[in-house]
């Protein structure tokens, strides 16, 4: 158990809908990272937050947004969902200072299925 | 275009063998290179490398970075069936706002 929790474990929804994925980092970790993993694209970095502020951005679609709250938990919002958004979404956290990721601890992931 | 290329894509070895996995990269403003192991679940962080020529070691796994030739290798000695996994390499790069690019991974199968 990495200490990172993600909810829900599974999510099934329809095209056009909006969903919110939630992540609680390990106690004391200030950085939260979101990743998307699909069969055809592999693991892709979406976005990083450090102590409430956006610090790094990958190939995150405009339909997706994220935020990190004062209690350091983070939410990833996916809207106008398409079939291609079906994937496993991981959250990871790390401690230390600054934006460069050092040792990261991954949550178990949320499997999103868009029908 | 920024990219990270891993080779080989897959590898089958027998227990006790030593393997070397490769990761080459072309990015702007390199900051660090990371290795992960992924079995049937979430990735597990292995190493972060920022300096050339300094080997990082953890048990039977070791890794080194060459910033001049733009590559890294991950070595696994005396492989065990539990080493069977996908090994992912990623490069953190960029200026004030960074980005992390992953390679496609090397699928390692260790046979008894």
XYZ file of N, CA and C in Angstrom, chain A residues 1-114:
342
model
N 0.843 -1.195 0.000
C 0.000 0.000 0.000
C 0.887 1.256 0.000
N 0.707 2.082 -1.049
C 1.582 3.251 -1.208
C 1.205 4.388 -0.279
N -0.007 4.379 0.242
C -0.465 5.505 1.050
C -1.226 6.546 0.249
N -1.255 6.360 -1.081
C -2.020 7.254 -1.951
C -3.367 6.583 -2.227
N -4.431 7.317 -2.016
C -5.755 6.737 -2.268
C -6.430 7.454 -3.422
N -7.178 6.668 -4.191
C -7.930 7.216 -5.316
C -9.341 6.675 -5.267
N -10.277 7.551 -5.561
C -11.674 7.128 -5.659
C -12.308 7.772 -6.866
N -13.262 7.099 -7.529
C -13.628 5.707 -7.270
C -12.628 4.754 -7.916
N -12.784 3.473 -7.687
C -11.922 2.477 -8.328
C -12.314 2.296 -9.781
N -13.610 2.264 -10.017
C -14.138 2.079 -11.358
C -15.224 3.106 -11.596
N -15.335 3.513 -12.839
C -16.349 4.490 -13.213
C -16.794 4.169 -14.631
N -18.092 3.993 -14.792
C -18.644 3.747 -16.122
C -19.624 4.869 -16.410
N -19.450 5.502 -17.536
C -20.305 6.630 -17.868
C -20.524 6.687 -19.374
N -21.292 7.652 -19.804
C -21.628 7.746 -21.220
C -20.894 8.913 -21.874
N -20.802 8.876 -23.174
C -20.175 9.982 -23.901
C -20.915 11.276 -23.609
N -20.152 12.352 -23.552
C -20.729 13.664 -23.299
C -20.842 14.026 -21.829
N -20.676 13.052 -20.962
C -20.819 13.294 -19.527
C -19.553 13.901 -18.928
N -19.660 14.253 -17.633
C -18.539 14.825 -16.892
C -18.328 13.991 -15.639
N -17.074 13.738 -15.308
C -16.764 12.964 -14.100
C -15.655 13.650 -13.333
N -15.570 13.312 -12.061
C -14.505 13.828 -11.198
C -13.805 12.672 -10.517
N -12.496 12.638 -10.655
C -11.673 11.626 -10.000
C -10.961 12.296 -8.838
N -10.848 11.561 -7.749
C -10.288 12.146 -6.545
C -9.030 11.415 -6.096
N -8.099 12.176 -5.559
C -6.832 11.603 -5.102
C -6.430 12.224 -3.775
N -6.068 11.379 -2.831
C -5.485 11.861 -1.579
C -4.030 11.420 -1.522
N -3.099 12.352 -1.451
C -1.686 11.987 -1.451
C -1.262 11.378 -0.116
N -0.061 10.844 -0.080
C 0.511 10.370 1.170
C 0.612 11.536 2.135
N 0.504 11.215 3.410
C 0.584 12.254 4.422
C 1.915 13.000 4.293
N 1.824 14.311 4.185
C 3.031 15.135 4.121
C 3.537 15.429 2.722
N 3.057 14.689 1.713
C 3.502 14.951 0.339
C 2.806 16.186 -0.223
N 3.568 17.060 -0.819
C 3.002 18.307 -1.338
C 2.685 18.252 -2.827
N 3.349 17.342 -3.544
C 3.145 17.249 -4.992
C 2.178 16.132 -5.341
N 1.301 16.437 -6.268
C 0.383 15.442 -6.813
C 0.508 15.463 -8.336
N 0.581 14.279 -8.912
C 0.705 14.133 -10.364
C -0.468 13.292 -10.859
N -0.959 13.616 -12.026
C -1.997 12.810 -12.670
C -1.450 12.224 -13.963
N -1.789 10.945 -14.189
C -1.369 10.229 -15.383
C -2.561 9.524 -16.009
N -2.475 9.345 -17.304
C -3.472 8.559 -18.029
C -2.751 7.391 -18.691
N -3.313 6.207 -18.559
C -2.716 5.055 -19.233
C -3.770 4.340 -20.058
N -3.540 4.311 -21.354
C -4.422 3.565 -22.242
C -3.573 2.587 -23.034
N -4.237 1.606 -23.642
C -3.512 0.545 -24.349
C -2.705 1.097 -25.509
N -3.302 2.057 -26.239
C -2.602 2.533 -27.435
C -1.605 3.655 -27.144
N -1.834 4.419 -26.088
C -0.950 5.567 -25.827
C 0.085 5.313 -24.741
N -0.047 4.217 -24.013
C 0.896 4.001 -22.920
C 0.617 4.958 -21.767
N 1.619 5.165 -20.924
C 1.467 6.036 -19.758
C 1.794 7.461 -20.174
N 0.862 8.367 -19.878
C 1.078 9.770 -20.243
C 0.883 10.657 -19.027
N 1.793 11.595 -18.882
C 1.706 12.558 -17.805
C 0.693 13.635 -18.182
N -0.199 13.960 -17.257
C -1.205 14.979 -17.525
C -0.847 16.312 -16.884
N -0.678 16.304 -15.556
C -0.490 17.576 -14.867
C 0.071 17.328 -13.469
N 0.773 18.310 -12.940
C 1.309 18.245 -11.589
C 0.900 19.485 -10.802
N 0.559 19.276 -9.547
C 0.327 20.367 -8.611
C 1.298 20.249 -7.453
N 1.762 21.399 -7.007
C 2.651 21.444 -5.857
C 2.068 22.443 -4.874
N 1.663 21.960 -3.741
C 1.135 22.790 -2.664
C 0.050 23.753 -3.173
N -0.830 23.219 -3.978
C -1.975 23.990 -4.427
C -1.802 24.712 -5.748
N -0.574 24.746 -6.255
C -0.333 25.484 -7.499
C 0.033 24.534 -8.620
N -0.425 24.844 -9.818
C -0.046 24.059 -10.983
C 1.433 24.284 -11.259
N 2.186 23.176 -11.435
C 3.633 23.309 -11.610
C 4.134 22.759 -12.944
N 3.454 21.797 -13.474
C 3.898 21.214 -14.739
C 2.698 20.686 -15.494
N 2.817 20.723 -16.790
C 1.682 20.333 -17.611
C 2.162 19.444 -18.750
N 1.463 18.331 -18.935
C 1.778 17.456 -20.057
C 0.738 17.607 -21.131
N 0.371 16.488 -21.747
C -0.591 16.525 -22.851
C -2.020 16.458 -22.351
N -2.361 17.364 -21.487
C -3.715 17.347 -20.926
C -4.659 18.093 -21.858
N -5.775 17.461 -22.169
C -6.748 18.059 -23.073
C -7.426 19.237 -22.402
N -7.951 20.130 -23.229
C -8.659 21.297 -22.677
C -9.944 20.885 -21.962
N -10.485 19.731 -22.319
C -11.703 19.238 -21.669
C -11.408 18.707 -20.255
N -10.135 18.589 -19.936
C -9.741 18.073 -18.619
C -9.206 19.234 -17.792
N -9.474 19.192 -16.508
C -8.895 20.191 -15.613
C -8.645 19.539 -14.270
N -7.789 20.144 -13.498
C -7.475 19.582 -12.189
C -7.283 20.718 -11.201
N -7.324 20.364 -9.943
C -6.985 21.331 -8.903
C -6.515 20.579 -7.669
N -5.766 21.293 -6.840
C -5.330 20.745 -5.569
C -5.838 21.679 -4.477
N -6.465 21.103 -3.498
C -7.141 21.875 -2.450
C -6.198 22.138 -1.274
N -6.603 23.045 -0.378
C -5.739 23.362 0.772
C -5.359 22.151 1.616
N -6.210 21.130 1.656
C -5.842 19.936 2.428
C -4.970 18.986 1.601
N -4.569 19.423 0.423
C -3.649 18.762 -0.508
C -4.275 17.646 -1.329
N -5.533 17.302 -1.097
C -6.125 16.330 -2.003
C -6.346 16.992 -3.358
N -6.469 16.176 -4.380
C -6.585 16.716 -5.726
C -7.754 16.059 -6.444
N -8.313 16.788 -7.374
C -9.386 16.260 -8.212
C -9.052 16.507 -9.675
N -9.368 15.504 -10.482
C -9.209 15.614 -11.936
C -10.604 15.574 -12.531
N -10.970 16.624 -13.238
C -12.287 16.730 -13.850
C -12.179 16.466 -15.345
N -12.992 15.551 -15.821
C -13.006 15.197 -17.241
C -14.400 15.502 -17.766
N -14.499 16.331 -18.786
C -15.812 16.716 -19.276
C -15.960 16.374 -20.760
N -17.197 16.454 -21.230
C -17.519 16.124 -22.631
C -16.818 14.843 -23.039
N -17.022 13.823 -22.232
C -16.258 12.594 -22.398
C -16.483 11.941 -23.750
N -15.391 11.383 -24.267
C -15.411 10.654 -25.536
C -14.964 9.225 -25.268
N -15.263 8.357 -26.246
C -14.890 6.948 -26.091
C -13.388 6.794 -25.829
N -12.613 7.627 -26.480
C -11.152 7.556 -26.359
C -10.606 7.967 -25.002
N -11.476 8.497 -24.156
C -11.021 8.866 -22.807
C -11.012 7.660 -21.874
N -11.550 6.555 -22.336
C -11.523 5.334 -21.529
C -10.077 4.942 -21.276
N -9.726 4.829 -20.009
C -8.329 4.581 -19.647
C -8.252 4.371 -18.150
N -7.045 4.056 -17.707
C -6.738 3.980 -16.287
C -6.081 5.307 -15.916
N -6.604 5.958 -14.906
C -6.055 7.241 -14.476
C -5.368 7.044 -13.125
N -4.076 7.352 -13.106
C -3.298 7.225 -11.883
C -3.017 8.596 -11.295
N -2.966 8.611 -10.004
C -2.473 9.749 -9.270
C -1.211 9.287 -8.546
N -0.252 10.177 -8.418
C 0.951 9.869 -7.652
C 1.290 11.070 -6.787
N 2.011 10.830 -5.725
C 2.441 11.951 -4.896
C 3.921 11.806 -4.568
N 4.524 12.920 -4.254
C 5.918 12.906 -3.818
C 6.147 14.037 -2.834
N 7.155 13.859 -2.029
C 7.487 14.874 -1.045
C 8.608 15.739 -1.551
N 9.320 16.351 -0.688
C 10.455 17.176 -1.086
C 10.028 18.540 -1.558
N 10.992 19.290 -1.990
C 10.745 20.672 -2.402
C 10.773 20.794 -3.906
N 10.047 21.696 -4.432
C 10.162 22.011 -5.843
C 9.339 21.112 -6.735
N 9.465 21.363 -8.031
C 8.593 20.710 -8.987
C 9.188 19.454 -9.575
N 10.492 19.256 -9.492
C 11.097 18.087 -10.127
C 10.695 16.846 -9.359
N 10.111 15.863 -10.038
C 9.618 14.691 -9.305
C 10.758 13.831 -8.788
N 10.801 13.616 -7.518
C 11.717 12.626 -6.983
C 10.907 11.358 -6.757
N 11.154 10.638 -5.690
C 10.443 9.370 -5.544
C 8.943 9.601 -5.502
N 8.241 8.925 -6.393
C 6.797 9.083 -6.490
C 6.108 7.818 -6.014
N 4.974 7.996 -5.388
C 4.171 6.877 -4.910
C 2.832 6.929 -5.631
N 2.506 5.836 -6.281
C 1.307 5.803 -7.110
C 0.116 5.234 -6.352
N -1.037 5.798 -6.629
C -2.277 5.221 -6.145
C -2.687 4.041 -7.006
N -3.756 3.350 -6.627
C -4.177 2.152 -7.354
C -4.855 2.441 -8.686
N -5.214 3.680 -8.917
C -5.819 4.052 -10.195
C -7.337 4.023 -10.170
N -7.901 4.786 -11.090
C -9.345 4.758 -11.368
C -9.513 4.316 -12.805
N -10.274 3.240 -12.992
C -10.530 2.787 -14.358
C -11.804 3.437 -14.857
N -11.667 4.234 -15.888
C -12.801 4.944 -16.484
C -13.191 4.259 -17.781
N -14.456 3.926 -17.889
C -14.997 3.359 -19.121
C -16.079 4.288 -19.636
N -15.907 4.755 -20.846
C -16.890 5.632 -21.470
C -17.619 4.828 -22.542
